[in-house]
Amino acid sequence: VTWGLTNLGADVTDLVLEKVTGQNYEYRGKQLPLVTRKETIKVAGGDPVTFDVQTTRHGPIISGVIEELGKVGAGGHTPETADTGAHAVALRWTALEPSTTVDSVFAINRAQDWKSFREALRGFTAPAQNVIYADKQGHIGYQAIGKVPVRAKGDGTYPVPGWTGQYEWTGYLPYDELPTSYDPASGYLVTANNAAAGPGYPHMITKDWSDGHRSERIATLIEQAGPLDAEGMRRIQRDTRSPFAQALVPYLLAVKPGPQAEKAWQLLKGWNFDQPVDSAAAAYFNATWRALVRLTFADELSTTEASHEPDGGGRWLEAVRPLLTKPDDPYWSDGKTLRTRDDVLRRALDDAAAELGKRLGDNPQKWRWGAIHQLTLKEGTLGKGGPAPVQWLLNRGPYELPGGSSAVNANSWYAPEGYQVDWIPSMRMVADVSDWDASGWINSAGTSGHAFHPHYTDQTDLWAKGETAPWAFSRPAVDAAEKADLTLTPAR
């Protein structure tokens, strides 16, 4: 059998406001003692760091660790209580409870068919995942896994008062009632962080599903492809079609930008909405999209205390899509020079052309999406916060990447900060059930964490191109592909 995972996105955490007095906290009219333990972090080349962790019946208090949660606790407000005093904030999370997930993984590795595979998944408690399955007999399956809490009250959307006892978890969704599918009539299964259940599903998994653009595109490509082989699946993984462009470009072509943006605007005519690294149209469109969401929503999101900009991801497309059919909707107006939809579209086209003209030169035909849409692989410790020479030694890149936010090849970017890639498909795999040795695999870096080892980032160039490396599986294939042995010897 072969299998893969994507994130289910279940709501498995609650922020719980706690009334803390000294070393006690309130629960249903009683004072209960905080449980305090000491944690020690050993620091290489330095003294150990020791600190106290305080815990309530709901979980560890984290408002003193995360600044934003400290503000939440200081405000003390919940939608369902008038109590506005300052509170501590505890985290209730399924992953903080005893788990049999590792036992489940070992059981998965012994599974021989759908029945034994699905039974092995029963013990997988956290993190909540979508699992897809296929076997050599031609069967396919899907199973949602992980503990999903059942709440006595509330849905996990807002911080809740812990002292009332009204928002407790009463248990978890039964495993056999989680979404599942086996050999569907369609002949295929798609999971790309999209909703795992429709409106008729009787339980709440989350109210915060992903936008679903990638899963819809994958399903479309499968339907169009007919019989698929391993290479056909790799082509789907490499798909860079922009859902934003498909929805928006017809409206952009219906307006006329300023003279400085005329040549750039022409790039959108006849564009197929794909986003390879050498695409001038992709560069211009994404700059236009970034400008459009800022011009449309930044004024509504700004307050006297802070200014917020939309991140430009798939949910913002769903905010923009209905507005496109309402040219005079008040959302388009900034109360100044922009009054209508077409005013905003023209300004976005003009602003994007001006931005790319400064960054990429005056000739739009020579603009390239990969020139601004790039990934730098950053080592997770000193590579992010160490001295500049150390970061230079540990980090790799930048790498030009195709695709974009909500594309199947989801090399996403964060609009308020620019086009640099901040979210990637870190691993790709295509398993060939007719011949395991014909399968392929790639990850975004390499298999070594040592900065100067030949395997530190030896897969990155292939990964960036959407290619996979041969994945030897059988013993003869492994022996033939072997270049070195790694021997791990336990210390005596």
Short mmCIF file of C-alpha atoms in Angstrom, two decimals:
data_model
loop_
_atom_site.label_atom_id
_atom_site.label_comp_id
_atom_site.label_asym_id
_atom_site.label_seq_id
_atom_site.Cartn_x
_atom_site.Cartn_y
_atom_site.Cartn_z
CA VAL A 1 0.00 0.00 0.00
CA THR A 2 0.99 3.64 -0.38
CA TRP A 3 -0.34 6.68 1.41
CA GLY A 4 0.07 10.42 1.86
CA LEU A 5 -0.98 13.22 4.20
CA THR A 6 -2.32 16.76 4.02
CA ASN A 7 -3.44 18.94 6.91
CA LEU A 8 -7.11 18.48 7.84
CA GLY A 9 -7.24 21.95 9.43
CA ALA A 10 -9.51 20.79 12.26
CA ASP A 11 -10.18 23.22 15.10
CA VAL A 12 -8.29 21.39 17.84
CA THR A 13 -7.20 24.35 20.00
CA ASP A 14 -9.03 26.69 22.35
CA LEU A 15 -7.79 29.82 24.05
CA VAL A 16 -9.18 29.83 27.58
CA LEU A 17 -9.28 32.96 29.74
CA GLU A 18 -8.41 32.19 33.35
CA LYS A 19 -9.04 34.21 36.54
CA VAL A 20 -5.71 33.82 38.33
CA THR A 21 -5.11 35.04 41.88
CA GLY A 22 -1.64 34.36 43.22
CA GLN A 23 -1.03 30.64 42.73
CA ASN A 24 -4.70 29.79 42.27
CA TYR A 25 -7.30 30.08 39.53
CA GLU A 26 -11.09 30.02 39.62
CA TYR A 27 -13.19 27.16 38.32
CA ARG A 28 -16.92 26.84 38.95
CA GLY A 29 -16.77 29.02 42.05
CA LYS A 30 -13.77 27.25 43.59
CA GLN A 31 -10.10 28.19 43.84
CA LEU A 32 -7.87 25.51 42.35
CA PRO A 33 -4.06 25.48 42.61
CA LEU A 34 -1.99 26.18 39.52
CA VAL A 35 0.29 23.26 38.70
CA THR A 36 3.84 24.60 38.37
CA ARG A 37 6.80 22.74 36.94
CA LYS A 38 10.31 23.82 36.02
CA GLU A 39 11.61 23.40 32.48
CA THR A 40 15.28 23.60 31.57
CA ILE A 41 16.63 24.36 28.11
CA LYS A 42 20.27 23.44 27.66
CA VAL A 43 22.19 26.01 25.61
CA ALA A 44 25.26 24.99 23.64
CA GLY A 45 28.20 27.06 24.82
CA GLY A 46 26.12 28.82 27.48
CA ASP A 47 24.34 28.40 30.77
CA PRO A 48 21.09 26.43 30.92
CA VAL A 49 17.90 28.47 30.96
CA THR A 50 15.36 27.45 33.62
CA PHE A 51 11.82 28.78 33.81
CA ASP A 52 8.46 27.93 35.36
CA VAL A 53 5.49 26.61 33.41
CA GLN A 54 2.10 27.12 35.04
CA THR A 55 -0.85 24.97 34.04
CA THR A 56 -4.59 24.97 34.69
CA ARG A 57 -7.01 22.12 34.01
CA HIS A 58 -7.26 23.53 30.49
CA GLY A 59 -3.56 23.62 29.67
CA PRO A 60 -0.40 25.73 30.01
CA ILE A 61 -0.65 29.49 30.50
CA ILE A 62 0.96 31.08 27.44
CA SER A 63 -0.12 34.73 27.72
CA GLY A 64 3.26 35.58 29.27
CA VAL A 65 5.09 33.98 26.35
CA ILE A 66 3.22 35.24 23.29
CA GLU A 67 2.79 39.01 23.20
CA GLU A 68 -0.44 39.00 21.20
CA LEU A 69 -2.06 36.60 23.66
CA GLY A 70 -0.93 38.82 26.50
CA LYS A 71 -3.01 41.57 24.92
CA VAL A 72 -5.96 39.20 24.61
CA GLY A 73 -5.74 38.38 28.29
CA ALA A 74 -5.28 42.02 29.30
CA GLY A 75 -8.45 42.97 27.46
CA GLY A 76 -10.31 40.18 29.17
CA HIS A 77 -13.18 40.35 26.70
CA THR A 78 -15.13 37.41 25.37
CA PRO A 79 -18.23 37.69 23.19
CA GLU A 80 -20.35 35.87 25.76
CA THR A 81 -19.43 37.40 29.13
CA ALA A 82 -19.47 40.90 30.53
CA ASP A 83 -16.42 40.18 32.68
CA THR A 84 -13.71 42.51 31.35
CA GLY A 85 -10.96 42.07 33.92
CA ALA A 86 -7.41 41.11 33.00
CA HIS A 87 -6.96 37.35 32.63
CA ALA A 88 -4.29 34.82 31.94
CA VAL A 89 -4.68 32.83 28.72
CA ALA A 90 -4.31 29.04 28.74
CA LEU A 91 -4.03 26.83 25.67
CA ARG A 92 -6.14 23.71 25.33
CA TRP A 93 -4.81 21.59 22.48
CA THR A 94 -5.22 17.95 21.53
CA ALA A 95 -1.47 17.64 20.90
CA LEU A 96 -0.76 18.39 24.59
CA GLU A 97 -2.58 15.24 25.67
CA PRO A 98 -1.10 11.71 25.86
CA SER A 99 -0.95 10.29 22.35
CA THR A 100 -0.67 6.98 20.52
CA THR A 101 0.28 8.63 17.21
CA VAL A 102 3.73 7.01 16.97
CA ASP A 103 2.22 3.57 17.65
CA SER A 104 -0.21 4.27 14.83
CA VAL A 105 2.62 5.11 12.42
CA PHE A 106 4.31 1.78 13.16
CA ALA A 107 1.00 0.01 12.59
CA ILE A 108 0.53 1.86 9.27
CA ASN A 109 3.88 0.52 8.11
CA ARG A 110 2.62 -3.05 8.67
CA ALA A 111 -0.71 -2.56 6.87
CA GLN A 112 -1.40 -4.79 3.88
CA ASP A 113 -4.84 -3.61 2.71
CA TRP A 114 -7.49 -0.94 3.31
CA LYS A 115 -8.99 -2.69 6.33
CA SER A 116 -5.70 -3.03 8.21
CA PHE A 117 -4.57 0.42 7.07
CA ARG A 118 -7.72 2.14 8.29
CA GLU A 119 -7.56 0.28 11.58
CA ALA A 120 -3.94 1.41 12.05
CA LEU A 121 -5.04 5.02 11.63
CA ARG A 122 -7.45 4.72 14.55
CA GLY A 123 -4.72 5.52 17.06
CA PHE A 124 -3.41 8.60 15.20
CA THR A 125 -4.50 11.44 17.52
CA ALA A 126 -2.52 14.56 16.57
CA PRO A 127 -2.06 16.42 14.34
CA ALA A 128 -5.42 15.96 12.60
CA GLN A 129 -4.80 14.95 8.98
CA ASN A 130 -6.32 13.92 5.66
CA VAL A 131 -4.93 10.55 4.57
CA ILE A 132 -5.14 9.19 1.03
CA TYR A 133 -4.46 5.57 0.20
CA ALA A 134 -3.87 3.29 -2.78
CA ASP A 135 -2.86 -0.36 -3.09
CA LYS A 136 -1.56 -2.81 -5.65
CA GLN A 137 -5.05 -4.28 -6.13
CA GLY A 138 -6.27 -0.96 -7.54
CA HIS A 139 -8.23 0.28 -4.53
CA ILE A 140 -8.12 3.89 -3.29
CA GLY A 141 -9.34 5.40 -0.04
CA TYR A 142 -9.55 8.52 2.11
CA GLN A 143 -9.75 8.89 5.87
CA ALA A 144 -9.77 11.93 8.16
CA ILE A 145 -7.79 11.19 11.32
CA GLY A 146 -6.98 12.79 14.65
CA LYS A 147 -8.80 13.85 17.79
CA VAL A 148 -11.44 16.50 17.04
CA PRO A 149 -12.99 17.93 20.22
CA VAL A 150 -16.69 18.05 20.99
CA ARG A 151 -17.50 21.22 22.93
CA ALA A 152 -20.28 21.62 25.46
CA LYS A 153 -20.67 25.21 24.26
CA GLY A 154 -19.00 27.41 21.66
CA ASP A 155 -17.07 26.44 18.56
CA GLY A 156 -13.49 27.47 19.30
CA THR A 157 -13.68 30.68 17.29
CA TYR A 158 -13.13 33.06 20.22
CA PRO A 159 -11.37 32.91 23.60
CA VAL A 160 -13.75 31.48 26.18
CA PRO A 161 -14.14 32.03 29.94
CA GLY A 162 -12.55 29.09 31.73
CA TRP A 163 -13.98 29.83 35.17
CA THR A 164 -17.60 29.06 34.22
CA GLY A 165 -17.04 25.43 33.25
CA GLN A 166 -19.52 25.88 30.41
CA TYR A 167 -17.03 25.52 27.55
CA GLU A 168 -15.43 22.21 28.45
CA TRP A 169 -14.59 19.52 25.94
CA THR A 170 -16.99 16.65 26.50
CA GLY A 171 -15.07 14.18 24.34
CA TYR A 172 -13.94 13.69 20.75
CA LEU A 173 -15.67 12.82 17.51
CA PRO A 174 -15.82 9.03 17.18
CA TYR A 175 -13.26 7.74 14.70
CA ASP A 176 -15.91 5.88 12.72
CA GLU A 177 -17.86 9.13 12.25
CA LEU A 178 -14.95 11.07 10.74
CA PRO A 179 -15.12 11.64 6.95
CA THR A 180 -14.04 8.62 4.93
CA SER A 181 -14.31 7.25 1.39
CA TYR A 182 -13.34 4.00 -0.32
CA ASP A 183 -13.32 3.36 -4.07
CA PRO A 184 -15.59 6.32 -4.95
CA ALA A 185 -17.55 6.21 -8.19
CA SER A 186 -15.50 9.10 -9.58
CA GLY A 187 -12.41 6.91 -9.61
CA TYR A 188 -10.23 9.47 -7.87
CA LEU A 189 -9.76 11.32 -4.57
CA VAL A 190 -8.41 14.84 -4.07
CA THR A 191 -7.18 16.43 -0.87
CA ALA A 192 -5.39 19.78 -0.87
CA ASN A 193 -6.31 21.27 2.53
CA ASN A 194 -9.85 21.74 1.23
CA ALA A 195 -13.06 21.03 3.16
CA ALA A 196 -13.24 17.32 3.97
CA ALA A 197 -17.00 17.36 4.51
CA GLY A 198 -19.96 19.17 3.00
CA PRO A 199 -22.79 21.13 4.63
CA GLY A 200 -24.69 17.92 5.38
CA TYR A 201 -21.99 16.52 7.66
CA PRO A 202 -23.51 16.38 11.18
CA HIS A 203 -20.42 17.35 13.20
CA MET A 204 -18.24 20.45 13.39
CA ILE A 205 -14.64 19.86 12.38
CA THR A 206 -13.85 23.53 11.75
CA LYS A 207 -15.48 26.72 10.52
CA ASP A 208 -12.22 27.74 8.92
CA TRP A 209 -11.66 25.48 5.90
CA SER A 210 -9.14 26.45 3.25
CA ASP A 211 -10.46 28.16 0.11
CA GLY A 212 -10.49 25.02 -2.08
CA HIS A 213 -8.99 26.54 -5.25
CA ARG A 214 -6.22 23.95 -5.47
CA SER A 215 -8.50 20.96 -4.98
CA GLU A 216 -10.92 22.24 -7.64
CA ARG A 217 -8.07 22.71 -10.11
CA ILE A 218 -6.66 19.24 -9.40
CA ALA A 219 -10.06 17.66 -9.95
CA THR A 220 -10.45 19.56 -13.23
CA LEU A 221 -7.03 18.40 -14.46
CA ILE A 222 -7.81 14.78 -13.56
CA GLU A 223 -11.15 14.94 -15.38
CA GLN A 224 -9.47 16.42 -18.46
CA ALA A 225 -6.54 14.01 -18.50
CA GLY A 226 -8.29 10.69 -18.96
CA PRO A 227 -6.09 7.72 -18.02
CA LEU A 228 -3.21 8.96 -15.86
CA ASP A 229 0.27 7.55 -15.38
CA ALA A 230 2.99 8.68 -12.98
CA GLU A 231 4.25 11.38 -15.33
CA GLY A 232 0.71 12.69 -15.73
CA MET A 233 0.48 13.07 -11.96
CA ARG A 234 3.78 14.97 -11.93
CA ARG A 235 2.37 17.37 -14.51
CA ILE A 236 -0.57 18.04 -12.22
CA GLN A 237 1.78 18.73 -9.31
CA ARG A 238 3.61 21.28 -11.47
CA ASP A 239 0.46 23.15 -12.52
CA THR A 240 0.83 26.91 -11.98
CA ARG A 241 -2.57 28.23 -13.12
CA SER A 242 -3.66 31.28 -11.09
CA PRO A 243 -7.26 31.21 -9.84
CA PHE A 244 -7.02 34.96 -9.19
CA ALA A 245 -6.15 35.65 -12.81
CA GLN A 246 -8.97 33.49 -14.17
CA ALA A 247 -11.48 35.51 -12.15
CA LEU A 248 -10.01 38.98 -12.54
CA VAL A 249 -8.30 39.37 -15.93
CA PRO A 250 -11.56 39.75 -17.93
CA TYR A 251 -12.43 42.76 -15.76
CA LEU A 252 -8.91 44.20 -16.06
CA LEU A 253 -9.07 43.97 -19.85
CA ALA A 254 -12.39 45.83 -19.84
CA VAL A 255 -10.81 49.02 -18.44
CA LYS A 256 -8.13 51.24 -19.90
CA PRO A 257 -5.12 52.06 -17.71
CA GLY A 258 -2.99 55.19 -17.90
CA PRO A 259 -0.49 55.61 -20.75
CA GLN A 260 2.44 54.50 -18.58
CA ALA A 261 0.78 51.12 -18.03
CA GLU A 262 -0.43 50.56 -21.61
CA LYS A 263 2.40 48.20 -22.67
CA ALA A 264 2.19 46.21 -19.45
CA TRP A 265 -1.59 45.92 -19.77
CA GLN A 266 -1.15 44.39 -23.22
CA LEU A 267 0.64 41.45 -21.55
CA LEU A 268 -2.67 40.23 -20.14
CA LYS A 269 -4.26 39.81 -23.58
CA GLY A 270 -4.10 36.15 -24.56
CA TRP A 271 -2.36 35.11 -21.34
CA ASN A 272 -3.28 31.54 -20.29
CA PHE A 273 -3.06 32.38 -16.54
CA ASP A 274 -0.04 30.09 -15.98
CA GLN A 275 2.82 31.37 -13.84
CA PRO A 276 6.21 30.00 -14.96
CA VAL A 277 9.32 31.86 -13.82
CA ASP A 278 9.86 33.49 -17.23
CA SER A 279 6.32 34.91 -17.53
CA ALA A 280 6.07 38.70 -17.84
CA ALA A 281 2.27 38.51 -17.66
CA ALA A 282 2.40 36.60 -14.36
CA ALA A 283 4.70 39.22 -12.86
CA TYR A 284 2.41 42.06 -13.93
CA PHE A 285 -0.80 40.35 -12.90
CA ASN A 286 0.44 39.45 -9.42
CA ALA A 287 1.65 43.01 -8.88
CA THR A 288 -1.79 44.20 -9.98
CA TRP A 289 -3.53 41.78 -7.62
CA ARG A 290 -1.37 42.95 -4.73
CA ALA A 291 -2.22 46.58 -5.48
CA LEU A 292 -5.92 45.78 -5.92
CA VAL A 293 -6.47 44.12 -2.54
CA ARG A 294 -4.55 46.92 -0.82
CA LEU A 295 -6.54 49.66 -2.56
CA THR A 296 -9.86 47.90 -1.92
CA PHE A 297 -9.52 46.80 1.69
CA ALA A 298 -6.67 48.57 3.49
CA ASP A 299 -8.84 51.57 4.40
CA GLU A 300 -11.53 49.32 5.90
CA LEU A 301 -8.97 47.31 7.86
CA SER A 302 -7.04 50.27 9.27
CA THR A 303 -7.86 51.66 12.71
CA THR A 304 -6.56 54.55 14.76
CA GLU A 305 -4.17 52.13 16.46
CA ALA A 306 -2.84 50.10 13.55
CA SER A 307 -2.90 49.64 9.81
CA HIS A 308 -3.60 46.17 8.42
CA GLU A 309 -3.33 44.93 4.87
CA PRO A 310 -4.90 41.81 3.34
CA ASP A 311 -2.49 38.93 2.83
CA GLY A 312 -3.68 38.38 -0.75
CA GLY A 313 -4.40 34.66 -0.33
CA GLY A 314 -7.30 32.62 -1.67
CA ARG A 315 -9.87 33.91 0.78
CA TRP A 316 -9.33 37.41 -0.53
CA LEU A 317 -10.29 36.18 -3.98
CA GLU A 318 -13.58 35.06 -2.48
CA ALA A 319 -13.98 38.54 -0.99
CA VAL A 320 -13.23 40.22 -4.33
CA ARG A 321 -15.19 37.85 -6.59
CA PRO A 322 -18.72 39.02 -5.62
CA LEU A 323 -17.60 42.66 -5.66
CA LEU A 324 -16.54 42.38 -9.30
CA THR A 325 -20.21 42.15 -10.30
CA LYS A 326 -21.07 45.24 -8.21
CA PRO A 327 -19.15 48.14 -9.79
CA ASP A 328 -20.61 50.73 -7.40
CA ASP A 329 -20.33 48.76 -4.16
CA PRO A 330 -19.13 51.01 -1.29
CA TYR A 331 -16.18 48.68 -0.66
CA TRP A 332 -14.54 50.01 -3.83
CA SER A 333 -14.61 53.59 -2.58
CA ASP A 334 -11.83 55.04 -0.46
CA GLY A 335 -13.85 58.21 0.12
CA LYS A 336 -11.31 60.22 -1.88
CA THR A 337 -10.31 59.67 -5.50
CA LEU A 338 -11.43 56.05 -5.89
CA ARG A 339 -15.21 55.70 -6.15
CA THR A 340 -16.01 52.65 -8.27
CA ARG A 341 -14.69 49.24 -9.24
CA ASP A 342 -13.17 50.54 -12.46
CA ASP A 343 -11.41 53.34 -10.59
CA VAL A 344 -9.70 50.74 -8.42
CA LEU A 345 -8.85 48.44 -11.34
CA ARG A 346 -7.23 51.31 -13.29
CA ARG A 347 -5.23 52.45 -10.27
CA ALA A 348 -4.09 48.88 -9.56
CA LEU A 349 -2.91 48.46 -13.16
CA ASP A 350 -1.07 51.78 -13.01
CA ASP A 351 0.51 51.12 -9.61
CA ALA A 352 1.67 47.65 -10.64
CA ALA A 353 3.28 48.95 -13.83
CA ALA A 354 5.05 51.69 -11.91
CA GLU A 355 6.33 49.26 -9.28
CA LEU A 356 7.68 46.72 -11.76
CA GLY A 357 9.12 49.47 -13.94
CA LYS A 358 11.30 50.50 -11.02
CA ARG A 359 12.22 46.96 -10.05
CA LEU A 360 12.55 45.18 -13.39
CA GLY A 361 13.11 47.89 -15.99
CA ASP A 362 11.10 49.92 -18.48
CA ASN A 363 10.43 47.11 -20.97
CA PRO A 364 7.48 44.99 -19.76
CA GLN A 365 8.31 42.28 -22.30
CA LYS A 366 11.48 41.55 -20.30
CA TRP A 367 9.81 41.28 -16.92
CA ARG A 368 10.01 37.84 -15.31
CA TRP A 369 7.88 36.41 -12.50
CA GLY A 370 10.89 34.52 -11.16
CA ALA A 371 12.84 37.75 -10.76
CA ILE A 372 10.61 38.78 -7.86
CA HIS A 373 9.00 35.50 -6.79
CA GLN A 374 11.88 33.79 -5.01
CA LEU A 375 12.60 31.50 -2.08
CA THR A 376 15.48 31.68 0.37
CA LEU A 377 15.91 28.54 2.44
CA LYS A 378 16.65 29.67 5.97
CA GLU A 379 18.12 27.40 8.63
CA GLY A 380 15.73 27.42 11.57
CA THR A 381 17.97 28.80 14.33
CA LEU A 382 20.99 31.00 13.57
CA GLY A 383 19.97 31.12 9.93
CA LYS A 384 17.06 33.33 10.94
CA GLY A 385 18.54 35.38 13.75
CA GLY A 386 22.30 34.97 13.84
CA PRO A 387 25.07 37.32 12.64
CA ALA A 388 25.03 38.07 8.93
CA PRO A 389 28.12 35.92 8.14
CA VAL A 390 26.52 32.95 9.92
CA GLN A 391 23.27 33.40 8.02
CA TRP A 392 25.27 33.51 4.80
CA LEU A 393 26.91 30.20 5.73
CA LEU A 394 23.70 28.42 6.73
CA ASN A 395 21.10 29.74 4.30
CA ARG A 396 20.71 28.96 0.60
CA GLY A 397 19.11 30.87 -2.24
CA PRO A 398 17.33 32.78 -3.48
CA TYR A 399 15.72 30.34 -5.92
CA GLU A 400 13.34 31.51 -8.63
CA LEU A 401 10.02 29.69 -8.30
CA PRO A 402 6.94 29.34 -10.53
CA GLY A 403 3.37 29.08 -9.26
CA GLY A 404 1.84 31.20 -6.55
CA SER A 405 -0.78 31.47 -3.85
CA SER A 406 -3.68 28.99 -4.25
CA ALA A 407 -2.11 27.42 -7.36
CA VAL A 408 -1.55 23.65 -7.34
CA ASN A 409 2.17 24.43 -7.30
CA ALA A 410 1.53 26.48 -4.19
CA ASN A 411 4.61 28.62 -3.81
CA SER A 412 2.73 31.28 -1.90
CA TRP A 413 3.65 34.84 -0.99
CA TYR A 414 2.45 37.42 1.54
CA ALA A 415 1.13 40.54 -0.16
CA PRO A 416 1.94 43.14 2.55
CA GLU A 417 5.64 42.26 2.33
CA GLY A 418 6.09 41.58 -1.37
CA TYR A 419 6.45 38.55 -3.60
CA GLN A 420 9.09 36.52 -1.76
CA VAL A 421 7.92 32.95 -1.20
CA ASP A 422 6.93 32.13 2.38
CA TRP A 423 4.95 28.87 1.98
CA ILE A 424 5.85 25.91 -0.20
CA PRO A 425 5.00 22.29 -1.03
CA SER A 426 8.05 21.06 0.87
CA MET A 427 7.85 17.50 -0.46
CA ARG A 428 6.43 15.90 -3.60
CA MET A 429 5.88 12.22 -4.17
CA VAL A 430 4.36 10.09 -6.91
CA ALA A 431 3.97 6.41 -6.07
CA ASP A 432 3.55 3.91 -8.91
CA VAL A 433 1.59 0.97 -7.51
CA SER A 434 2.35 -1.13 -10.59
CA ASP A 435 6.11 -0.82 -9.99
CA TRP A 436 7.31 0.71 -6.72
CA ASP A 437 10.78 1.27 -8.24
CA ALA A 438 9.21 3.60 -10.83
CA SER A 439 8.04 5.95 -8.08
CA GLY A 440 9.55 9.39 -7.50
CA TRP A 441 10.23 11.63 -4.54
CA ILE A 442 11.76 15.03 -3.86
CA ASN A 443 12.02 17.45 -0.95
CA SER A 444 12.89 21.13 -0.93
CA ALA A 445 16.38 20.81 0.50
CA GLY A 446 18.31 17.61 1.13
CA THR A 447 18.75 14.85 3.66
CA SER A 448 21.53 16.40 5.72
CA GLY A 449 21.34 19.21 8.26
CA HIS A 450 25.07 19.94 8.00
CA ALA A 451 25.64 23.13 6.01
CA PHE A 452 28.63 21.89 4.02
CA HIS A 453 27.51 18.32 3.48
CA PRO A 454 26.88 17.42 -0.19
CA HIS A 455 23.29 16.44 0.70
CA TYR A 456 22.45 19.75 2.46
CA THR A 457 20.48 21.16 -0.50
CA ASP A 458 21.25 18.72 -3.30
CA GLN A 459 17.55 18.25 -4.13
CA THR A 460 16.58 21.92 -4.29
CA ASP A 461 17.27 22.60 -7.96
CA LEU A 462 15.21 19.59 -9.03
CA TRP A 463 12.44 20.52 -6.58
CA ALA A 464 12.28 24.11 -7.85
CA LYS A 465 11.75 22.79 -11.39
CA GLY A 466 8.96 20.48 -10.24
CA GLU A 467 10.96 17.33 -10.93
CA THR A 468 11.39 14.25 -8.75
CA ALA A 469 14.30 11.93 -8.12
CA PRO A 470 14.08 8.16 -8.66
CA TRP A 471 12.87 6.42 -5.51
CA ALA A 472 14.47 3.01 -5.30
CA PHE A 473 12.27 0.69 -3.25
CA SER A 474 13.12 -2.97 -3.81
CA ARG A 475 16.35 -4.36 -2.40
CA PRO A 476 17.95 -4.86 -5.86
CA ALA A 477 17.04 -1.29 -6.86
CA VAL A 478 18.39 0.10 -3.59
CA ASP A 479 21.65 -1.82 -3.98
CA ALA A 480 22.03 -0.58 -7.56
CA ALA A 481 21.41 3.05 -6.58
CA GLU A 482 23.55 3.01 -3.43
CA LYS A 483 26.43 5.50 -3.31
CA ALA A 484 27.30 5.43 0.40
CA ASP A 485 26.43 3.70 3.66
CA LEU A 486 25.57 5.59 6.87
CA THR A 487 26.24 3.52 9.97
CA LEU A 488 24.84 4.63 13.31
CA THR A 489 26.69 3.08 16.27
CA PRO A 490 25.15 3.47 19.74
CA ALA A 491 27.42 4.91 22.39
CA ARG A 492 28.48 2.37 24.99
#
